[in-house]
Amino acid sequence: MIAKLKVFNSLTRQKEIFEPLSPPHVGMYVCGPTVYSDVHLGNVRTFLSFDTINRYLRFLGYKVRYVRNITDVGHLLDSGEDRISKKAKLDNLEPMEIVQKYANDFHEVMATFNALTPDIEPSATGHMLEQMEMIKAMLKNGLAYESNGSVYFDVNKYNESHPYGILSGRKVEDLLAQTRNLDGGDDKKSQLDFALWKKAAPEHIMRWDTEWSDGFPGWHLECSAMSTKYLGEDFDIHGGGMDLKFPHHECEIAQNMGTTGHGGAKYWLHTNMLTVNGQKMSKSVGNSFLPRELMSGEHELLDRGYSPMTIRFFMMQSHYASTLDFSNDALESARKGFVKLSNALRLITALDWPENVEANTDEKQVQQINTFCDNCHHAMNDDFNTALTIAHLFNIVKKINSIHTRQLNLEAIGQETFIRMKETFIGFTEEVLGLKYESEIDGESLIQIILNEYREAKEQRNFEKVDELRSRLKEQGVIVKDMKDRVDWAFDE
Ligand code: AMP
Ligand code: ZN
């Protein structure tokens, strides 16, 4: 159907022609957030990149099952504490109150940025049985061992038959050399072994009673269990931020192999980091921006607030696999670019092919416009290159503006090309890039401007104008209220 959609596969480190396992169905799993704090703009970048990939696959006609999980247990801090438990203790709340609060916040943020919702959003705590089943299978297959109430994945054993490190290009010997000097201090056979099940310390509040211990699952396990449950032992795409490649995704592959004999995803896609002055945006570094700070402009690095669509446009201006540096200047230039795109979107949306227009086509124009439209497809087909797609959309913007100023006549384009241009421009901007038209105008300020005119007309006793302004505002649902000492307004009920 779609011959040449290419994706860069982190597993093979090559651009490959994308071939779904059972077209037209595509299974896509993306690691979701750990819901213990507000999402920052870096997280948003990753999720919007996969939103755009999901959107484009659907735009091409694939039937996508998009699964994005919620991590609500097992993602530990370096100190060994569970992120959610720690926050729950700090705020004196139930862990599930923390989970709900930040999951709600995450959903709200994603909706603000016009992200489509996933088809399934499973949580780790909702899939304890599936995780336990996987642990049992790995124990049975001799790739896991129990130690003092915890269960660990045996990396050295696994590595005898499967290359551990295949995704990130690491070798077990090198990894061992790097970790040899670290203090053991636990029950693992090797420093490389990772927990499938952890025995809970007495103060640990999130715990489940199992045959191994009263404990909790290791973080990597949930994604293996939930992707297999909803997408099968083999599925198409697995995504996440670059920082998840190792160890999280590497461990996922090992767990899937160790359980089912299949590695899970065929294509592994990783987004690159949003940086601030070249440094990864991260909560722990303290350089993170919250979406609401960006929109209100209440941040020392910002001169003003930026709208959600400007921010989305800013992110789409770079390829998902490149780093993107965040700065006030970059956002300001994105704002200007997005205003241009928005203006063109408004013009072309309102413009239909007029009746009784005879085409008198200029083949050069027709060819140019068709090439611009083809290029939008080529750019997205080349590993979802949104940056290049936007450049091609701006070529179409020029044509739309020329039509608007009558430098280019519709006759010269012809109806067929006009419709293709309109559909391509709106389709790629709104459906693929997820950019909605945003009005720069504040409606209430406009009402005040008209009310000033109304007051003036009243003072001059120009009642014809007073009546006209009153009825024009009413048409827009605004009622003028003549008070004793002033003129006010209200929405028509
Ligand atoms: P977390 O909740 O920390 O697991 O992160 C959720 C997602 O955001 C993961 O896919 C991370 O890789 C991604 N992420 C974290 N920081 C950044 C960043 N600065 N830029 C882009 N993606 C990020
Ligand atoms: Zn994951």
Coordinates of C-alpha atoms and ligand atoms in Angstrom, one line a residue:
M1 CA 0.0 0.0 0.0
I2 CA 2.6 2.6 1.1
A3 CA 5.7 1.6 -0.6
K4 CA 8.5 3.6 0.8
L5 CA 7.9 4.7 4.3
K6 CA 11.3 4.4 5.9
V7 CA 12.1 4.4 9.6
F8 CA 15.4 4.5 11.4
N9 CA 15.5 1.3 13.5
S10 CA 17.7 1.7 16.6
L11 CA 18.0 -2.1 16.7
T12 CA 19.7 -2.5 13.3
R13 CA 21.1 1.1 13.3
Q14 CA 19.8 1.5 9.8
K15 CA 17.0 3.2 7.9
E16 CA 14.7 0.4 6.8
I17 CA 11.5 0.3 4.7
F18 CA 8.7 0.0 7.1
E19 CA 6.7 -3.2 6.7
P20 CA 4.0 -3.9 9.3
L21 CA 3.7 -7.5 10.4
S22 CA 0.0 -7.7 9.5
P23 CA -0.9 -4.7 7.3
P24 CA -3.0 -2.6 7.5
H25 CA -2.7 -3.1 11.3
V26 CA 0.2 -1.5 13.1
G27 CA 1.0 -2.1 16.8
M28 CA 2.9 0.7 18.5
Y29 CA 4.0 0.7 22.1
V30 CA 5.5 3.9 23.7
C31 CA 6.8 4.0 27.2
G32 CA 4.7 6.4 29.1
P33 CA 5.5 8.7 32.1
T34 CA 6.2 7.8 35.7
V35 CA 3.4 9.7 37.3
Y36 CA 5.0 11.2 40.4
S37 CA 5.6 14.8 39.2
D38 CA 4.5 17.3 36.6
V39 CA 5.6 16.4 33.1
H40 CA 8.2 18.9 31.8
L41 CA 8.7 20.1 28.3
G42 CA 11.3 17.4 27.5
N43 CA 8.8 14.7 28.2
V44 CA 6.3 16.5 26.1
R45 CA 8.7 16.5 23.2
T46 CA 9.0 12.8 23.3
F47 CA 5.3 12.2 23.5
L48 CA 4.5 14.7 20.8
S49 CA 7.0 13.0 18.5
F50 CA 5.2 9.7 18.9
D51 CA 1.9 11.5 18.5
T52 CA 3.0 12.7 15.1
I53 CA 4.2 9.3 14.1
N54 CA 0.8 7.8 15.2
R55 CA -1.0 10.5 13.3
Y56 CA 1.0 10.0 10.1
L57 CA 0.6 6.2 10.1
R58 CA -3.2 6.8 10.5
F59 CA -3.1 9.5 7.7
L60 CA -1.6 6.9 5.4
G61 CA -4.5 4.6 6.2
Y62 CA -2.9 2.2 8.7
K63 CA -5.1 0.9 11.5
V64 CA -2.9 1.7 14.5
R65 CA -3.2 0.2 17.9
Y66 CA -1.3 2.7 20.0
V67 CA -0.5 1.6 23.5
R68 CA 1.2 4.0 25.9
N69 CA 1.5 2.9 29.5
I70 CA 1.4 4.7 32.8
T71 CA 4.2 3.7 35.2
D72 CA 2.7 3.7 38.7
V73 CA 5.1 1.4 40.5
G74 CA 8.7 0.1 40.4
H75 CA 10.6 3.1 38.9
L76 CA 13.2 3.6 41.6
L77 CA 15.3 6.6 42.3
D78 CA 19.1 6.1 42.6
S79 CA 18.6 5.9 46.3
G80 CA 16.5 2.8 45.8
E81 CA 13.2 4.5 46.8
D82 CA 10.1 4.1 44.6
R83 CA 9.4 7.6 43.0
I84 CA 5.7 7.3 43.7
S85 CA 6.0 6.0 47.3
K86 CA 8.5 8.8 48.1
K87 CA 6.2 11.5 46.8
A88 CA 3.2 9.9 48.6
K89 CA 5.1 10.1 51.9
L90 CA 6.2 13.6 51.3
D91 CA 2.7 14.8 50.5
N92 CA 1.1 12.6 53.1
L93 CA -1.2 11.0 50.4
E94 CA -2.0 7.5 49.2
P95 CA 0.3 6.4 46.4
M96 CA -2.7 6.1 44.2
E97 CA -3.7 9.7 44.9
I98 CA -0.3 10.7 43.6
V99 CA -0.8 8.5 40.5
Q100 CA -4.2 9.9 39.8
K101 CA -3.1 13.5 40.3
Y102 CA -0.2 13.4 38.0
A103 CA -1.9 11.1 35.4
N104 CA -4.7 13.7 35.2
D105 CA -2.1 16.5 34.8
F106 CA -0.3 14.5 32.1
H107 CA -3.6 14.0 30.2
E108 CA -4.5 17.6 30.5
V109 CA -1.1 18.7 29.2
M110 CA -1.2 16.3 26.2
A111 CA -4.7 17.5 25.3
T112 CA -3.5 21.1 25.4
F113 CA -0.9 20.2 22.9
N114 CA -3.5 18.5 20.7
A115 CA -2.1 15.0 21.1
L116 CA -4.4 12.1 20.2
T117 CA -5.2 9.8 23.1
P118 CA -3.6 6.3 23.0
D119 CA -5.9 3.4 22.2
I120 CA -4.9 1.6 25.4
E121 CA -3.3 3.2 28.4
P122 CA -2.4 0.3 30.8
S123 CA -0.8 0.8 34.2
A124 CA 1.8 -1.4 35.8
T125 CA -0.2 -1.9 39.0
G126 CA -3.2 -3.1 36.8
H127 CA -1.0 -5.8 35.3
M128 CA 0.6 -7.6 38.3
L129 CA -0.6 -11.0 37.3
E130 CA 0.9 -10.7 33.8
Q131 CA 4.2 -9.6 35.3
M132 CA 4.3 -12.5 37.7
E133 CA 3.5 -14.9 34.9
M134 CA 6.5 -13.6 33.0
I135 CA 8.8 -14.0 36.0
K136 CA 7.7 -17.6 36.4
A137 CA 8.4 -18.2 32.8
M138 CA 11.9 -16.8 33.1
L139 CA 12.6 -18.8 36.2
K140 CA 11.4 -21.9 34.4
N141 CA 13.6 -21.1 31.4
G142 CA 16.6 -20.8 33.7
L143 CA 17.2 -17.2 32.9
A144 CA 16.2 -15.8 36.3
Y145 CA 17.0 -16.8 39.9
E146 CA 15.6 -16.1 43.3
S147 CA 17.7 -14.6 45.9
N148 CA 16.6 -13.6 49.4
G149 CA 13.0 -12.9 48.3
S150 CA 14.0 -11.0 45.1
V151 CA 14.1 -12.4 41.6
Y152 CA 16.9 -11.3 39.2
F153 CA 17.4 -11.7 35.5
D154 CA 20.6 -13.6 34.9
V155 CA 22.3 -11.5 32.3
N156 CA 25.5 -13.7 31.9
K157 CA 23.4 -16.8 31.4
Y158 CA 21.2 -15.0 28.8
N159 CA 24.2 -13.7 27.0
E160 CA 25.4 -17.2 26.4
S161 CA 22.6 -17.7 23.9
H162 CA 21.5 -14.1 23.0
P163 CA 23.5 -10.9 22.7
Y164 CA 22.7 -8.7 25.7
G165 CA 23.3 -5.1 24.5
I166 CA 22.1 -5.7 21.0
L167 CA 19.9 -2.5 21.0
S168 CA 22.4 -0.1 22.5
G169 CA 25.5 -1.6 20.9
R170 CA 27.0 -2.5 24.3
K171 CA 29.0 -5.7 25.1
V172 CA 28.7 -7.6 28.3
E173 CA 32.5 -7.7 28.8
D174 CA 32.7 -3.9 28.6
L175 CA 29.7 -3.4 30.9
L176 CA 31.3 -5.7 33.4
A177 CA 34.6 -3.8 33.2
Q178 CA 32.7 -0.6 33.9
T179 CA 30.8 -1.9 36.9
R180 CA 33.5 -4.2 38.5
N181 CA 34.5 -1.7 41.0
L182 CA 31.0 -0.9 42.2
D183 CA 30.1 -2.1 45.6
G184 CA 27.9 -5.2 45.3
G185 CA 25.9 -4.8 48.4
D186 CA 23.0 -6.9 47.3
D187 CA 21.9 -10.4 46.4
K188 CA 22.8 -10.4 42.7
K189 CA 25.1 -12.9 41.1
S190 CA 26.4 -10.1 38.8
Q191 CA 26.2 -6.4 38.8
L192 CA 24.6 -6.5 35.4
D193 CA 21.6 -8.6 36.7
F194 CA 18.5 -6.6 37.0
A195 CA 15.5 -7.0 39.3
L196 CA 12.3 -8.7 38.0
W197 CA 10.9 -8.7 41.6
K198 CA 12.2 -6.9 44.6
K199 CA 11.6 -7.8 48.2
A200 CA 10.1 -4.7 49.9
A201 CA 11.9 -3.2 52.8
P202 CA 9.7 -2.8 55.9
E203 CA 9.0 0.9 55.2
H204 CA 8.1 0.4 51.6
I205 CA 4.4 1.1 51.1
M206 CA 3.6 -0.3 47.6
R207 CA 3.8 -4.1 48.0
W208 CA 2.2 -7.3 46.7
D209 CA 2.3 -10.7 48.4
T210 CA 3.9 -13.4 46.1
E211 CA 5.6 -16.7 46.5
W212 CA 9.0 -15.0 46.4
S213 CA 8.2 -12.2 48.9
D214 CA 6.1 -9.3 49.8
G215 CA 7.5 -7.0 47.2
F216 CA 7.1 -5.2 44.0
P217 CA 8.0 -5.6 40.3
G218 CA 11.2 -4.2 38.6
W219 CA 10.5 -1.3 36.4
H220 CA 11.6 -2.9 33.1
L221 CA 9.1 -5.7 33.5
E222 CA 5.8 -3.8 33.1
C223 CA 6.5 -2.8 29.5
S224 CA 7.4 -6.3 28.4
A225 CA 4.2 -7.6 30.1
M226 CA 1.9 -5.0 28.7
S227 CA 3.3 -4.8 25.2
T228 CA 3.0 -8.6 24.9
K229 CA -0.5 -8.6 26.3
Y230 CA -1.9 -5.9 24.0
L231 CA 0.3 -6.2 20.9
G232 CA 1.5 -9.8 20.9
E233 CA 4.9 -11.5 21.1
D234 CA 5.9 -9.8 17.9
F235 CA 4.7 -6.3 17.1
D236 CA 5.7 -3.4 14.9
I237 CA 7.0 -0.3 16.7
H238 CA 8.4 0.4 20.2
G239 CA 9.3 3.9 21.1
G240 CA 10.6 6.1 23.9
G241 CA 13.2 8.7 24.6
M242 CA 16.9 8.0 23.8
D243 CA 17.6 7.8 27.5
L244 CA 15.4 4.7 27.8
K245 CA 17.4 2.7 25.2
F246 CA 19.8 1.4 27.9
P247 CA 19.0 -0.2 30.3
H248 CA 15.2 0.0 30.1
H249 CA 14.7 -1.2 26.5
E250 CA 17.7 -3.5 26.5
C251 CA 16.2 -5.3 29.5
E252 CA 12.8 -5.4 27.8
I253 CA 14.3 -7.2 24.9
A254 CA 16.0 -9.7 27.2
Q255 CA 12.8 -10.3 29.2
N256 CA 10.7 -10.8 26.1
M257 CA 13.3 -13.2 24.6
G258 CA 13.6 -14.9 28.0
T259 CA 9.9 -15.5 28.2
T260 CA 8.5 -16.0 24.7
G261 CA 11.7 -16.5 22.5
H262 CA 10.7 -13.3 20.6
G263 CA 12.2 -9.9 21.0
G264 CA 9.0 -7.9 21.0
A265 CA 9.2 -5.0 18.6
K266 CA 10.5 -5.2 15.0
Y267 CA 11.4 -1.4 14.8
W268 CA 12.8 0.5 17.8
L269 CA 12.4 4.2 17.5
H270 CA 14.0 6.7 19.9
T271 CA 13.5 10.4 20.2
N272 CA 16.4 12.7 21.1
M273 CA 16.5 15.1 24.0
L274 CA 15.2 18.6 24.4
T275 CA 18.1 20.5 25.8
V276 CA 18.6 23.9 27.5
N277 CA 22.0 25.5 26.7
G278 CA 23.0 22.1 25.4
Q279 CA 22.2 20.2 28.6
K280 CA 19.3 17.6 28.7
M281 CA 16.2 19.1 30.2
S282 CA 15.6 17.1 33.3
K283 CA 13.9 17.6 36.7
S284 CA 16.9 16.4 38.6
V285 CA 19.3 18.9 36.8
G286 CA 16.8 21.6 37.7
N287 CA 16.6 23.1 34.2
S288 CA 13.2 21.9 33.4
F289 CA 10.3 24.0 32.1
L290 CA 6.7 23.2 32.9
P291 CA 4.2 23.6 30.1
R292 CA 2.2 26.1 32.1
E293 CA 5.3 28.3 32.7
L294 CA 5.8 28.5 29.0
M295 CA 2.3 29.5 28.3
S296 CA 2.2 32.1 30.9
G297 CA 5.7 33.3 30.3
E298 CA 6.5 33.2 34.0
H299 CA 10.0 31.9 33.8
E300 CA 13.3 33.9 34.0
L301 CA 14.5 32.6 30.6
L302 CA 11.3 33.8 28.8
D303 CA 10.3 37.3 27.6
R304 CA 6.7 36.3 27.1
G305 CA 4.3 33.4 27.1
Y306 CA 3.8 31.1 24.1
S307 CA 0.7 29.3 22.9
P308 CA 0.5 25.5 22.9
M309 CA 0.5 25.4 19.1
T310 CA 3.5 27.6 18.9
I311 CA 5.3 25.2 21.2
R312 CA 4.2 22.2 19.2
F313 CA 5.3 24.0 16.0
F314 CA 8.7 24.7 17.6
M315 CA 9.1 21.0 18.3
M316 CA 8.0 19.9 14.9
Q317 CA 10.6 22.2 13.3
S318 CA 13.3 19.6 14.2
H319 CA 13.5 15.9 13.3
Y320 CA 12.6 13.7 16.3
A321 CA 16.0 12.1 16.3
S322 CA 17.9 15.4 16.6
T323 CA 18.5 17.2 19.7
L324 CA 16.5 20.4 20.1
D325 CA 17.8 23.3 22.1
F326 CA 15.3 25.4 23.9
S327 CA 15.6 29.2 24.2
N328 CA 13.5 32.3 24.1
D329 CA 15.0 33.2 20.7
A330 CA 14.1 29.9 19.2
L331 CA 10.5 30.1 20.5
E332 CA 10.2 33.7 19.3
S333 CA 11.2 32.6 15.7
A334 CA 8.8 29.6 16.0
R335 CA 6.1 32.1 16.9
K336 CA 6.6 34.1 13.8
G337 CA 6.7 31.0 11.7
F338 CA 3.6 29.7 13.1
V339 CA 1.7 32.9 12.6
K340 CA 2.6 32.7 8.9
L341 CA 1.4 29.1 8.7
S342 CA -1.8 30.0 10.7
N343 CA -2.6 32.9 8.4
A344 CA -2.3 30.7 5.3
L345 CA -4.4 28.0 7.0
R346 CA -7.2 30.6 7.6
L347 CA -7.1 31.8 4.0
I348 CA -7.1 28.4 2.4
T349 CA -9.7 26.9 4.7
A350 CA -12.1 29.8 3.7
L351 CA -11.3 29.5 0.0
D352 CA -13.4 27.2 -2.2
W353 CA -13.1 26.7 -5.9
P354 CA -15.4 29.4 -7.2
E355 CA -18.3 28.4 -9.5
N356 CA -18.0 29.3 -13.2
V357 CA -14.3 29.6 -13.3
E358 CA -12.8 28.2 -16.4
A359 CA -9.3 26.8 -15.9
N360 CA -6.6 28.2 -18.1
T361 CA -3.7 26.4 -16.6
D362 CA -0.1 27.5 -16.4
E363 CA 1.7 24.1 -16.5
K364 CA 4.7 25.6 -14.6
Q365 CA 2.5 26.6 -11.7
V366 CA 0.6 23.3 -11.7
Q367 CA 3.9 21.3 -11.7
Q368 CA 5.4 23.4 -8.9
I369 CA 2.4 23.0 -6.7
N370 CA 2.2 19.3 -7.3
T371 CA 5.9 18.9 -6.5
F372 CA 5.4 20.8 -3.2
C373 CA 2.6 18.4 -2.3
D374 CA 4.7 15.3 -3.3
N375 CA 7.5 16.6 -1.2
C376 CA 5.4 16.8 2.0
H377 CA 4.8 13.0 1.5
H378 CA 8.5 12.3 0.7
A379 CA 9.6 14.2 3.8
M380 CA 7.3 12.3 6.2
N381 CA 8.0 9.0 4.4
D382 CA 11.7 9.6 5.2
D383 CA 11.7 8.7 8.9
F384 CA 8.9 11.2 9.7
N385 CA 11.0 14.3 8.9
T386 CA 8.7 16.9 10.2
A387 CA 11.4 19.6 9.8
L388 CA 11.5 19.1 6.1
T389 CA 7.7 18.8 5.8
I390 CA 7.4 22.2 7.3
A391 CA 9.8 23.7 4.8
H392 CA 7.7 22.2 2.0
L393 CA 4.5 23.5 3.6
F394 CA 6.0 27.0 3.5
N395 CA 6.4 26.7 -0.2
I396 CA 2.7 26.1 -0.3
V397 CA 2.1 29.1 2.0
K398 CA 3.8 31.3 -0.7
K399 CA 1.3 30.0 -3.3
I400 CA -1.7 30.6 -1.0
N401 CA -0.5 34.1 -0.3
S402 CA -0.1 34.8 -4.0
I403 CA -3.6 33.6 -4.7
H404 CA -4.8 35.8 -1.9
T405 CA -3.1 38.9 -3.3
R406 CA -4.3 37.9 -6.8
Q407 CA -0.7 37.6 -8.1
L408 CA -1.6 34.1 -8.9
N409 CA -5.0 33.4 -10.5
L410 CA -6.9 30.3 -9.6
E411 CA -7.5 29.8 -13.4
A412 CA -3.7 29.2 -13.8
I413 CA -3.8 26.4 -11.2
G414 CA -6.9 24.6 -12.3
Q415 CA -9.5 23.0 -10.0
E416 CA -7.7 19.6 -9.6
T417 CA -4.4 21.1 -8.4
F418 CA -6.2 23.7 -6.3
I419 CA -8.1 20.9 -4.4
R420 CA -4.9 18.8 -4.0
M421 CA -3.0 21.9 -2.7
K422 CA -5.8 22.7 -0.2
E423 CA -6.2 19.1 1.0
T424 CA -2.4 18.5 1.3
F425 CA -1.8 21.8 3.2
I426 CA -4.7 21.3 5.6
G427 CA -4.1 17.5 5.9
F428 CA -0.4 17.9 6.7
T429 CA -0.7 20.9 9.0
E430 CA -3.7 19.7 11.0
E431 CA -3.9 16.0 10.8
V432 CA -0.2 15.0 10.5
L433 CA 1.6 17.7 12.4
G434 CA -1.4 18.2 14.8
L435 CA -1.3 22.0 14.5
K436 CA -4.6 23.7 15.0
Y437 CA -5.4 27.2 13.8
E438 CA -5.0 29.6 16.6
S439 CA -6.5 33.1 16.6
E440 CA -4.1 35.7 17.7
I441 CA -7.0 38.0 18.4
D442 CA -8.5 38.4 21.8
G443 CA -12.3 38.7 21.3
E444 CA -13.0 40.7 24.4
S445 CA -10.5 43.4 23.4
L446 CA -12.4 43.7 20.1
I447 CA -15.7 44.1 22.0
Q448 CA -14.1 46.9 23.9
I449 CA -13.0 48.7 20.7
I450 CA -16.5 48.5 19.4
L451 CA -18.0 49.7 22.7
N452 CA -15.8 52.7 22.6
E453 CA -17.3 53.6 19.2
Y454 CA -20.7 53.0 20.7
R455 CA -20.1 55.4 23.5
E456 CA -18.8 58.0 21.1
A457 CA -21.9 57.6 18.8
K458 CA -24.1 57.9 21.9
E459 CA -22.4 61.1 23.0
Q460 CA -22.8 62.5 19.5
R461 CA -26.5 61.4 19.5
N462 CA -25.9 59.5 16.3
F463 CA -28.7 57.0 17.1
E464 CA -28.5 55.4 13.7
K465 CA -24.9 54.3 14.4
V466 CA -25.8 53.3 18.0
D467 CA -28.5 51.0 16.7
E468 CA -26.3 49.5 14.0
L469 CA -23.4 48.8 16.4
R470 CA -25.9 47.3 19.0
S471 CA -27.4 45.0 16.4
R472 CA -24.1 43.9 14.9
L473 CA -22.9 43.0 18.4
K474 CA -26.1 41.1 19.0
E475 CA -25.5 39.1 15.8
Q476 CA -22.2 38.0 17.5
G477 CA -24.0 37.0 20.7
V478 CA -23.1 40.2 22.6
I479 CA -25.7 42.4 24.4
V480 CA -24.9 46.0 25.0
K481 CA -26.0 47.2 28.4
D482 CA -26.6 50.9 28.8
M483 CA -26.1 51.7 32.5
K484 CA -26.6 55.0 34.2
D485 CA -22.9 55.9 34.3
R486 CA -21.4 53.6 31.8
V487 CA -21.8 51.2 28.9
D488 CA -21.3 47.5 29.7
W489 CA -21.8 44.2 27.9
A490 CA -22.8 40.6 28.5
F491 CA -23.1 37.4 26.5
D492 CA -26.6 36.9 25.1
E493 CA -28.3 34.2 27.0
Ligands
AMP1 P1 10.0 9.6 32.5 O1 8.7 9.9 33.1 O2 11.1 10.4 33.2 O3 10.3 8.2 32.4 O4 10.1 10.2 31.0 C1 9.0 10.0 30.1 C2 9.6 10.1 28.7 O5 10.2 11.4 28.5 C3 10.7 9.1 28.4 O6 10.5 8.6 27.1 C4 12.0 9.9 28.4 O7 12.9 9.4 27.6 C5 11.5 11.2 27.9 N1 12.3 12.4 28.3 C6 12.8 12.7 29.5 N2 13.6 13.8 29.4 C7 13.6 14.3 28.1 C8 14.1 15.3 27.4 N3 14.9 16.3 28.0 N4 13.9 15.4 26.1 C9 13.1 14.5 25.4 N5 12.5 13.5 26.1 C10 12.7 13.3 27.4
ZN2 ZN 8.9 1.2 29.2

